[in-house]
Coordinates of C-alpha atoms and ligand atoms in Angstrom, one line a residue:
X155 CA -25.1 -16.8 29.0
X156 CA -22.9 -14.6 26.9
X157 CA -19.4 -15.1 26.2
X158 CA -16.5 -12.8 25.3
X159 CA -12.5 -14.5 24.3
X160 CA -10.0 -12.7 25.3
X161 CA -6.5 -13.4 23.3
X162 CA -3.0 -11.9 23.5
X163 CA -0.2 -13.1 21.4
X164 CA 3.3 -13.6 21.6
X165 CA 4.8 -13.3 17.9
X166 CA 8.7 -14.5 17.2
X167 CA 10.1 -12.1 14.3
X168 CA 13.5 -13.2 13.0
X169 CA 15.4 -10.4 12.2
X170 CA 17.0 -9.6 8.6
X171 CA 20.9 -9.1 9.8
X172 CA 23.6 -10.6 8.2
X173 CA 25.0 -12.3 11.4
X174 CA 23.7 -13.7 13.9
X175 CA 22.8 -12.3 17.7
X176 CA 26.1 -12.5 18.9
X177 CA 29.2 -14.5 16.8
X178 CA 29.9 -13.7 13.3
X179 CA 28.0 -16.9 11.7
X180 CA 25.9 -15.9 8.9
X181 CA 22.2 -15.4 10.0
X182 CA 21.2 -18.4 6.2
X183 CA 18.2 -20.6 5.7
X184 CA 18.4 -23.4 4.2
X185 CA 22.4 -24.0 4.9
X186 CA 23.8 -27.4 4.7
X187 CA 23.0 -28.2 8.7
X188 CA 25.7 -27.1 11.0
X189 CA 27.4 -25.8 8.4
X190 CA 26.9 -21.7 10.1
X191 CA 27.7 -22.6 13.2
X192 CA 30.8 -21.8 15.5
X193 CA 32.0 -22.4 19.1
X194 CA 29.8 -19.4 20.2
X195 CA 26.3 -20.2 19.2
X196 CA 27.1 -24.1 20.0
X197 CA 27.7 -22.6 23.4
X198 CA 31.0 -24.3 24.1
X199 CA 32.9 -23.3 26.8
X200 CA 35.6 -20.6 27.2
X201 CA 33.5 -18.6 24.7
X202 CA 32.0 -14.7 25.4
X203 CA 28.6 -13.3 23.0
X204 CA 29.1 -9.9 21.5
X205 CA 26.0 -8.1 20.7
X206 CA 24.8 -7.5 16.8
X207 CA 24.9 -4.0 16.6
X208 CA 22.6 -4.3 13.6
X209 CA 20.2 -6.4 15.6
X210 CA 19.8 -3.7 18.4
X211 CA 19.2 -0.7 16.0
X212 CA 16.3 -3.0 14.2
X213 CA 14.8 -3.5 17.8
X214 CA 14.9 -0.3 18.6
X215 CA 13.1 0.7 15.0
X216 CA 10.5 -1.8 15.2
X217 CA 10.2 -0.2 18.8
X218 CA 9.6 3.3 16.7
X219 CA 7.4 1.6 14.1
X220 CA 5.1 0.1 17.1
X221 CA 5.0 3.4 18.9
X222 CA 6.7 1.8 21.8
X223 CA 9.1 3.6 24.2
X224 CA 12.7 2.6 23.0
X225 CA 14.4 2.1 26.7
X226 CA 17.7 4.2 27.6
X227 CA 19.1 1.1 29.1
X228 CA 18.1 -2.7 28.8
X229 CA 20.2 -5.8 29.8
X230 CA 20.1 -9.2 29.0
X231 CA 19.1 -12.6 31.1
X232 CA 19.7 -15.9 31.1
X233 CA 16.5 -18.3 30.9
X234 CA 17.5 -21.4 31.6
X235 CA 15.8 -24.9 30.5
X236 CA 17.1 -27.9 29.1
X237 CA 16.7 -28.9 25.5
X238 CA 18.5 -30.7 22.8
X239 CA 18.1 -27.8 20.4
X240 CA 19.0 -25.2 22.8
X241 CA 23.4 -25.8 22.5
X242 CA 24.0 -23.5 26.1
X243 CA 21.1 -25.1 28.2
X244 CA 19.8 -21.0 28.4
X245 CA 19.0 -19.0 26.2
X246 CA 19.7 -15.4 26.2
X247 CA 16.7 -13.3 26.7
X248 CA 15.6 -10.0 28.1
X249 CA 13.5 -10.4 31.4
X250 CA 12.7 -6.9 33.6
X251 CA 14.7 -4.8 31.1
X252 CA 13.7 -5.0 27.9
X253 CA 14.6 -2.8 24.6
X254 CA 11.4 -1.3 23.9
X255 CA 8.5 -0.4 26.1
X256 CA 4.3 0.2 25.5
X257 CA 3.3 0.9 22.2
X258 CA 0.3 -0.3 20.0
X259 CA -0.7 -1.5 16.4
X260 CA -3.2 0.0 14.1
X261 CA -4.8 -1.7 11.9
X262 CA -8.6 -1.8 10.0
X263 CA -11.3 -4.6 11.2
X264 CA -13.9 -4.8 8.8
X265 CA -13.3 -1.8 7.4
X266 CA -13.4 -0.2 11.2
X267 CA -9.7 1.6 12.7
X268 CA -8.8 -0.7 15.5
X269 CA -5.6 -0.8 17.8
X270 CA -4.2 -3.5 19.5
X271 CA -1.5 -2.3 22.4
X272 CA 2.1 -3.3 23.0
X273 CA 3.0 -4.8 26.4
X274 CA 7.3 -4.9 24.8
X275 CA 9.2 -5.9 22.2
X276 CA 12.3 -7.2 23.2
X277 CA 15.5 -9.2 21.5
X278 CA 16.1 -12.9 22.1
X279 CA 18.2 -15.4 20.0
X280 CA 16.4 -18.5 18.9
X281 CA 17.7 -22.4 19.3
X282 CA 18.5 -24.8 17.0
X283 CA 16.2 -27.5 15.2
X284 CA 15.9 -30.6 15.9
X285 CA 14.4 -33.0 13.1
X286 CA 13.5 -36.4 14.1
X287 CA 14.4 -39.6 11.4
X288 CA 13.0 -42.9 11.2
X289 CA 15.8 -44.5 13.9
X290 CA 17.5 -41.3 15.0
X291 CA 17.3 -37.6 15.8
X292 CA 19.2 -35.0 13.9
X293 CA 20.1 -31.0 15.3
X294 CA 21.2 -27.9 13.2
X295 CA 21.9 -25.5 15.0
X296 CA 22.3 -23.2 12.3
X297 CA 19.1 -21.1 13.8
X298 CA 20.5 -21.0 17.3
X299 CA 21.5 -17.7 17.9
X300 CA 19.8 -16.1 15.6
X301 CA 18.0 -12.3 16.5
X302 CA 14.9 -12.9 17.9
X303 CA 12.6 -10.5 17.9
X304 CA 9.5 -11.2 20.7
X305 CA 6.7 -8.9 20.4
X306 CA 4.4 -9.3 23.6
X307 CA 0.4 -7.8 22.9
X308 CA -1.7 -6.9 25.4
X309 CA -4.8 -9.1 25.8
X310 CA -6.7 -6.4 23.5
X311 CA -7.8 -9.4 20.8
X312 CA -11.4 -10.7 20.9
X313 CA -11.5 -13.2 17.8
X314 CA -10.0 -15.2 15.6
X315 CA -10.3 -12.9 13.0
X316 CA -9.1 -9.8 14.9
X317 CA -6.1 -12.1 15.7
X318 CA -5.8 -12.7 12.2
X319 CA -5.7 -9.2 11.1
X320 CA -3.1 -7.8 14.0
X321 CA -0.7 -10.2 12.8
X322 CA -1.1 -9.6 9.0
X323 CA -0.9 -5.6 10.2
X324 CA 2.5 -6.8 12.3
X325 CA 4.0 -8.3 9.9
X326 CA 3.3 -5.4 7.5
X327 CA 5.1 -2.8 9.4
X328 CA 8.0 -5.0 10.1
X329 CA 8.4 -5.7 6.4
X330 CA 8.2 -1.9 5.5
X331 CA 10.9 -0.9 8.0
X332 CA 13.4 -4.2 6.5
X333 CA 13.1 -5.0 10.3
X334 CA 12.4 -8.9 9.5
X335 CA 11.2 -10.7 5.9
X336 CA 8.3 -12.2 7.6
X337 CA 9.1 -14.9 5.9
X338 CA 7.0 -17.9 6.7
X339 CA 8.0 -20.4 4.7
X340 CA 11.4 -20.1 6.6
X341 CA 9.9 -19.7 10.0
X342 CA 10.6 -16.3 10.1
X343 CA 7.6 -15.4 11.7
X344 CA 5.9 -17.9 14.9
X345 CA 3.5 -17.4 17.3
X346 CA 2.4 -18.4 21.0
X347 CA -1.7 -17.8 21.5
X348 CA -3.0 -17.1 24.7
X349 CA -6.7 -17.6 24.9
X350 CA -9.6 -17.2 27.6
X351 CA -13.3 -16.6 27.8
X352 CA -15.6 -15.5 30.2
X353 CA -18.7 -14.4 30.8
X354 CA -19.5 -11.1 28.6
X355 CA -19.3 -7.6 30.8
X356 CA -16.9 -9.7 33.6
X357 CA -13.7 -8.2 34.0
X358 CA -12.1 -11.2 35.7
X359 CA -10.1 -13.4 33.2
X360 CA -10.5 -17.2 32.7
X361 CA -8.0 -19.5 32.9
X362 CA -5.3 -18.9 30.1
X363 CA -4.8 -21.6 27.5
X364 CA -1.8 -21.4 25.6
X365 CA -1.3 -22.8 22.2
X366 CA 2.4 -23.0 21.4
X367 CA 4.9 -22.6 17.9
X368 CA 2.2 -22.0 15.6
X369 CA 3.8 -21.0 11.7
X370 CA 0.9 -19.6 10.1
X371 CA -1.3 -16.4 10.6
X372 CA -4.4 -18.8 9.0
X373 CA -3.3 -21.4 11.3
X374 CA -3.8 -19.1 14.5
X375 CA -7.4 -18.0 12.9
X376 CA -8.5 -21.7 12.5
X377 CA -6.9 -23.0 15.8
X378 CA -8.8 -20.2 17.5
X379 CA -12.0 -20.9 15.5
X380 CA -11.5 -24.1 17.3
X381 CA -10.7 -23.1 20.8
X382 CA -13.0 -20.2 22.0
X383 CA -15.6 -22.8 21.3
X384 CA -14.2 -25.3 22.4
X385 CA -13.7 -23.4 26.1
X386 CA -17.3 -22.2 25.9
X387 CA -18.7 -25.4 25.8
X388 CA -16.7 -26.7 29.0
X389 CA -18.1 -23.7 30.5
X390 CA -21.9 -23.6 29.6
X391 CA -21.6 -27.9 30.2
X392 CA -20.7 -27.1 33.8
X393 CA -17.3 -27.7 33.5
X394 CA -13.8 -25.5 34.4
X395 CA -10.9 -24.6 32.1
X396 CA -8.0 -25.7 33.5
X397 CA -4.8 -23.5 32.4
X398 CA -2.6 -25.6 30.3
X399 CA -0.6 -25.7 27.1
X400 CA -2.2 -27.3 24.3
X401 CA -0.9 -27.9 20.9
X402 CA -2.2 -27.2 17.3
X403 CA -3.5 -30.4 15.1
X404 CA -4.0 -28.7 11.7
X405 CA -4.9 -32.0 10.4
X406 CA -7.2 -32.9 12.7
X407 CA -8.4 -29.2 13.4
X408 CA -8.2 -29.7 16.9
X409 CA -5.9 -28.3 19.6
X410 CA -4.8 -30.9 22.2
X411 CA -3.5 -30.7 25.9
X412 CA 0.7 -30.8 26.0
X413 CA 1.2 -29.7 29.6
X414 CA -0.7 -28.7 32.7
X415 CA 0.5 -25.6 34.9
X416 CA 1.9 -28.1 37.3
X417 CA 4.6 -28.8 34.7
X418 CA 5.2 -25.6 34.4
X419 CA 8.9 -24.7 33.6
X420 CA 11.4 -22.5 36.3
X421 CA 13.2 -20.9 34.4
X422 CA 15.9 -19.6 36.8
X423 CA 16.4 -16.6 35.0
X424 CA 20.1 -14.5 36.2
X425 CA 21.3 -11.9 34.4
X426 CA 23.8 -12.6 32.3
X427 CA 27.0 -11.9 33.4
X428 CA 28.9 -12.1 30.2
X429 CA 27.4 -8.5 28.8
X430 CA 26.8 -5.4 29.5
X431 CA 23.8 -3.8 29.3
X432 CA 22.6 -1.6 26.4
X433 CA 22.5 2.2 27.1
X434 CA 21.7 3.8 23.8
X435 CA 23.4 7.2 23.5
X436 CA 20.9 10.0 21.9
X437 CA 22.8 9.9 18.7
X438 CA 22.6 6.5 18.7
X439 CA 19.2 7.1 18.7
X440 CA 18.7 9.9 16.3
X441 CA 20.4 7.1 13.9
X442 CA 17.7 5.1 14.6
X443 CA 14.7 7.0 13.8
X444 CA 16.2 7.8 10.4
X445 CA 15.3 4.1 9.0
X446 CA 11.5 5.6 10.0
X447 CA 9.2 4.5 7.2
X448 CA 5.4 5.5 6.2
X449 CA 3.4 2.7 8.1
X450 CA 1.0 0.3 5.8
X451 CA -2.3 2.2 7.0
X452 CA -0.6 5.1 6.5
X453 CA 0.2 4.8 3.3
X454 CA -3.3 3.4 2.3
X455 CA -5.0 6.7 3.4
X456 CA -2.6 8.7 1.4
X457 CA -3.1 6.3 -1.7
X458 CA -6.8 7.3 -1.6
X459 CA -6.1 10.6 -1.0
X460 CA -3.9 11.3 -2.9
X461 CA -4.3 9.4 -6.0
X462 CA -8.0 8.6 -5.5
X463 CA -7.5 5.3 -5.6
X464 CA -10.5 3.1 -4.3
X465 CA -10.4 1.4 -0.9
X466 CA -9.7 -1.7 -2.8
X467 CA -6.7 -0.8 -5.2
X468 CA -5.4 0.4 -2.1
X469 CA -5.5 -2.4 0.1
X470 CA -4.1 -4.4 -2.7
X471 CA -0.7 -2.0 -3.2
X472 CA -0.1 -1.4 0.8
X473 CA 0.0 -5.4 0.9
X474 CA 2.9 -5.5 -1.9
X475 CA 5.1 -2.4 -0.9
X476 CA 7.3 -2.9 -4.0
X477 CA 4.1 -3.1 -6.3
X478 CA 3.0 0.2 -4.5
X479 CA 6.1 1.9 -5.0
X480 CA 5.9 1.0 -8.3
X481 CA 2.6 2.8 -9.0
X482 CA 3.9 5.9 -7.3
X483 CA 6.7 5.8 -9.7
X484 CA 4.2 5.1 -12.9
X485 CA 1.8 7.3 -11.6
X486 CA 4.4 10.3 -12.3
X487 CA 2.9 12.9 -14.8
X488 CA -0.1 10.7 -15.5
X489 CA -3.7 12.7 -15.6
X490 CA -5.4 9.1 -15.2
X491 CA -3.9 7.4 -12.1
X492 CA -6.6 5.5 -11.6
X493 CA -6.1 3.5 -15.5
X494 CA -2.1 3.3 -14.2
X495 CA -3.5 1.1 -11.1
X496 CA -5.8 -0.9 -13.2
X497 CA -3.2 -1.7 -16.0
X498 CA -0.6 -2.7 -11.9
X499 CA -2.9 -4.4 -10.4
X500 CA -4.4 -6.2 -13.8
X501 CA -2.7 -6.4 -16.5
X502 CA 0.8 -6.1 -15.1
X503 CA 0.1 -8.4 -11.9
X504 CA -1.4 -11.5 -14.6
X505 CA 1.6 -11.3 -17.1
X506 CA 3.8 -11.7 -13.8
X507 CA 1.9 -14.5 -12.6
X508 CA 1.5 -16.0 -15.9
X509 CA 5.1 -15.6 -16.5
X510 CA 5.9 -16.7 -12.7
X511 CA 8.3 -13.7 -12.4
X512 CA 8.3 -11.0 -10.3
X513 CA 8.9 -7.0 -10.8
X514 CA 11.9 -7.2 -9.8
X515 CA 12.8 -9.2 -13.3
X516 CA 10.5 -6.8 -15.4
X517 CA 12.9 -5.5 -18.5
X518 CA 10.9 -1.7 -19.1
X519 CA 10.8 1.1 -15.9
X520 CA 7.8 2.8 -14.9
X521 CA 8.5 5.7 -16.5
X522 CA 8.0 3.2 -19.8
X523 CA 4.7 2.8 -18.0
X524 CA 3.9 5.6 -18.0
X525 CA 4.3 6.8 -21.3
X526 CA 2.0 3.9 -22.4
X527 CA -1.1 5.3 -20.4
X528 CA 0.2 8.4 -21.7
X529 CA -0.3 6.8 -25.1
X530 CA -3.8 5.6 -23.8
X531 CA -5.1 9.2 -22.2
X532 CA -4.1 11.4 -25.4
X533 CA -5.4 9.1 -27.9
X534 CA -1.9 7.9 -30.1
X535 CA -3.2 4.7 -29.3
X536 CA -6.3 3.0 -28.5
X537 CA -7.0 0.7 -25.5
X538 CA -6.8 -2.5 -27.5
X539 CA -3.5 -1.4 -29.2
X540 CA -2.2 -0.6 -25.6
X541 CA -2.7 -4.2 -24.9
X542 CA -0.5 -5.3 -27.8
X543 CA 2.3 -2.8 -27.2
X544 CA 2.6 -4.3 -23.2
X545 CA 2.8 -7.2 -24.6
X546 CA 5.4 -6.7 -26.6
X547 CA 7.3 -4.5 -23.6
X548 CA 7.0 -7.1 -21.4
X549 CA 9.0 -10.0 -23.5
X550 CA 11.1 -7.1 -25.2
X551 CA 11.8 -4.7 -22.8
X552 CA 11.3 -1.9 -25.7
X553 CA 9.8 1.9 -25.3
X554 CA 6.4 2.1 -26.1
X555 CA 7.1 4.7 -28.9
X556 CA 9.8 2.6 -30.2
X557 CA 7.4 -0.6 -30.6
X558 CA 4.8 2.2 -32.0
X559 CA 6.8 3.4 -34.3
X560 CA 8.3 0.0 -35.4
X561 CA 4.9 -1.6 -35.6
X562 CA 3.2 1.3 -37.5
X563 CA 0.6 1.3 -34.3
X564 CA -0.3 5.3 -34.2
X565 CA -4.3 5.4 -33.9
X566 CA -5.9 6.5 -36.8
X567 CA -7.2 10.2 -36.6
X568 CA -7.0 11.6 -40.2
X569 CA -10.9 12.2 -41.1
X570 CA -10.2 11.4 -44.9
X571 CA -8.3 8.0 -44.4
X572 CA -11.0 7.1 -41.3
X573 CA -14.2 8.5 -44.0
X574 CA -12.7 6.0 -46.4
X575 CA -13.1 3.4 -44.0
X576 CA -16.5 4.2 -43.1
X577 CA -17.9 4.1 -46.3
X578 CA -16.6 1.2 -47.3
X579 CA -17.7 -0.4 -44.2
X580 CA -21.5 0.6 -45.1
X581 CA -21.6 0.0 -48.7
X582 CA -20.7 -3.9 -47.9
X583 CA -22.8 -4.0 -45.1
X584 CA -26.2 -2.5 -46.6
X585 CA -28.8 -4.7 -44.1
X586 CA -27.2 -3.3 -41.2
X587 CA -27.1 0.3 -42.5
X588 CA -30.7 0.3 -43.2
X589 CA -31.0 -1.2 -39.7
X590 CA -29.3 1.6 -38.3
X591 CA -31.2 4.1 -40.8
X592 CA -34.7 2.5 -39.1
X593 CA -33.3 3.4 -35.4
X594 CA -31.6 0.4 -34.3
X595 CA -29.2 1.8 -32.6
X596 CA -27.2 -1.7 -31.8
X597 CA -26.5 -1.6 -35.5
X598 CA -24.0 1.3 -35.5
X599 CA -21.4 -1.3 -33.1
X600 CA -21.6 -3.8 -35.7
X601 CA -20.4 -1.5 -38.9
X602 CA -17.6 0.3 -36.0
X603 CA -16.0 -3.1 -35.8
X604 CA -16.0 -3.6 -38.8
X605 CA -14.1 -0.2 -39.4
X606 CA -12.1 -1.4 -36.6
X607 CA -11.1 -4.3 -38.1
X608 CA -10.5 -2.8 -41.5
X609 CA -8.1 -0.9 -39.6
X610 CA -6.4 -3.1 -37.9
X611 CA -7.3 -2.0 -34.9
X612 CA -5.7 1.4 -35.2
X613 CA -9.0 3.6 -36.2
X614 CA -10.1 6.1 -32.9
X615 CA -13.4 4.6 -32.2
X616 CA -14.8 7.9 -31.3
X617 CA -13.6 9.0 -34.7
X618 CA -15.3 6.1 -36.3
X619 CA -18.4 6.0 -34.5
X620 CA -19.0 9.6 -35.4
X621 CA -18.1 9.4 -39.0
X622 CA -20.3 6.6 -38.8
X623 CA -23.2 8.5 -37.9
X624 CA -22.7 11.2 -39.9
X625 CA -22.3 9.6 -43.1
X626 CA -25.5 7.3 -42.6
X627 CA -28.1 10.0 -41.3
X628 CA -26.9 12.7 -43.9
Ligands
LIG788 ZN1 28.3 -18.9 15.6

């Protein structure tokens, strides 16, 4: 028998505000612990949360950038549970109300358009962190109460690699609209997996397996690499899934049982009395939609399009917005767009590696850019040259035609000088002259670089290779 997974995932985006969710403490990774951290978000009592106005208007865009339905009114609930980490024993949450409704993320599966629909988005504040010492436990609680934002998909995910692909696509569009940095070296992005199979053309679901707190989009991939299996061999072995929480052993590359259903939590949720609920006003609204930003996919179509950039150029600027808006910016009065994304995505892209910097730090503008493929495409300089005068942009931060200039670097296009060149070339090199004379064609590449050498590198090759010709054959 045949079997199909069927996987929906509940993805955690911290939101890039200043402040936290709902006191003034600054929303900082990497803080001395407890150090951003007040009576509200340690949830003393006597204390009353005022929304992040910031933090509802990026809800409400990623709503927009999801294609969800961003709700004219949305209140917020209390779920309670009991954890060292979590300072009020509840956290605040939105249950039946939620600030954005529906929607659905597009995204490419093997080169296929695929979607994968919204069930809500809607704005939570995460807890603290507890860290756990040889003899003792610590807690910062410098997270807790930081905007949450929890985007719920619909169970429209059938592998790993699907999975894998959503959540780069996610992350994407929340990074173009400065909703969240994604950052997942900070945690900024964390994910709950729920997973199933069953038999493939049934409609009713297996029992759901969730794998908790997973921190990497390669570590949901593997863990589900491991688990559909895993659940399809119970089932073809005569076994039954049982629904239950399991965790992630990266390690091990195994996911292990953490709780049954029968420990499942109640989480009491009551609305919470302290705030009022949120009833965006239409200008409120129109506000909104203004932070609207060409989505990733988008923008790769009209990359191809419009600068007929290969599928694969593409891909690579739509996953570096700030490397794709650079190339836009170079790409500015250039015939050749095509060289400016080979000089981005190569040349520029290994001196910034080798130089472990990043555009941001680079000393020249596009424009500079520019004007050296500019150089390239009207023949002032030759390829080769080009390299030299990057080069020198890159640790100088100099104009191309100032280095140029300086350096003497203008190709060589004056027949007489370029003749002189030629000649020279073939009275030294007699054997591969003749060679050339006999029809060996090979022959002609070996006197041109000598010319270019001669030259310093400056010579047109065309030039040269025609001179070349000429002189030997007449
Ligand atoms: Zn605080």
């Amino acid at each position: 028998m045949e079997y199909e997974a069927v996987i929906g995932l509940e993805t955690h985006v911290q939101l890039k505000t200043r402040t936290k969710m709902w006191c003034g403490c600054a929303n900082e990774f990497g803080a001395e612990p407890n150090s951003k951290a007040c009576p509200v978000c340690l949830g003393l009592p006597g204390v009353l949360p005022v929304a992040n106005a910031e933090a509802l208007r990026l809800t409400a865009l990623a709503g927009f950038l999801l294609n969800c339905e961003v709700a004219g009114f949305s209140k917020w609930d209390r779920k309670n549970y009991f954890y060292p980490d979590n300072p009020k024993n509840y956290q605040i949450t939105q249950l039946d109300f939620p600030s954005t409704i529906g929607g659905h993320v597009d995204f490419e599966l093997d080169g296929d358009a695929t979607l994968v629909r919204i069930t809500r988005a809607h704005l939570e504040e995460d807890v603290g962190k507890s860290f756990h010492f040889e003899d003792f436990s610590g807690l910062d609680f410098n997270r807790a109460g930081v905007p949450l934002l929890e985007i719920v998909s619909e169970p429209d995910i059938n592998s790993a690699d699907m999975a894998y692909e959503y959540l780069n696509a996610l992350k994407r569009i929340l990074e173009y609209g400065g909703v969240s940095d994604c950052d997942m070296e900070k945690g900024q992005v964390r994910c709950d997996v729920n997973v199933s199979v069953r038999p493939l053309g049934k409609s009713k679901l297996g029992a759901k397996i969730e794998i908790k707190n997973m921190n990497s989009f390669s570590g949901v991939r593997r863990a589900l690499q491991h688990e559909i299996p895993r659940q399809i061999g119970v089932l073809q072995n005569g076994g039954a899934i049982v629904q239950e929480t399991r965790r992630w052993d990266d390690d091990a590359g195994i996911t292990e049982s953490m709780r049954t259903k029968e420990d499942a939590h109640d989480y009491r949720y009551i609305p919470d009395p302290d705030l009022m609920p949120h009833t965006p006003t239409e200008e409120w609204i129109a506000n909104v939609k203004l932070g609207m930003v060409e989505l990733p996919l988008a923008r790769k179509q009209r990359l191809m399009a419009e600068y007929q950039l290969p599928e694969g150029d593409a891909g690579v600027f739509v996953a570096d917005s700030a490397l794709a808006d650079y190339f836009e910016e170079a790409s500015r009065g250039v015939k050749d767009q095509k060289a400016v994304a080979n000089w981005i995505i190569n040349d520029l892209q290994a001196k910034l590696t080798g130089s472990e910097t990043s555009l941001a730090d680079l000393k020249f503008t596009p424009a500079a850019f520019s004007e050296l493929v500019g150089f390239v495409e009207s023949g002032k300089i030759s390829r080769n040259i080009a390299q030299e005068v990057f080069t020198e942009m890159f640790s100088t931060g100099k104009a191309p035609t100032e280095i140029v200039e300086e350096k003497g670097l203008v190709q060589l296009s004056d027949t007489g000088e370029l003749e002189r060149f030629c000649k020279e070339a073939i009275e030294a090199n007699p054997g591969p002259s003749e060679d050339y004379c006999k029809g060996k064609e090979a022959a002609l590449n070996f006197l041109k670089g000598q010319v270019m050498k001669a030259s310093h590198g400056r010579a047109n090759p065309q030039l040269v290779g025609d001179l070349l010709k000429k002189i030997l054959t007449g």
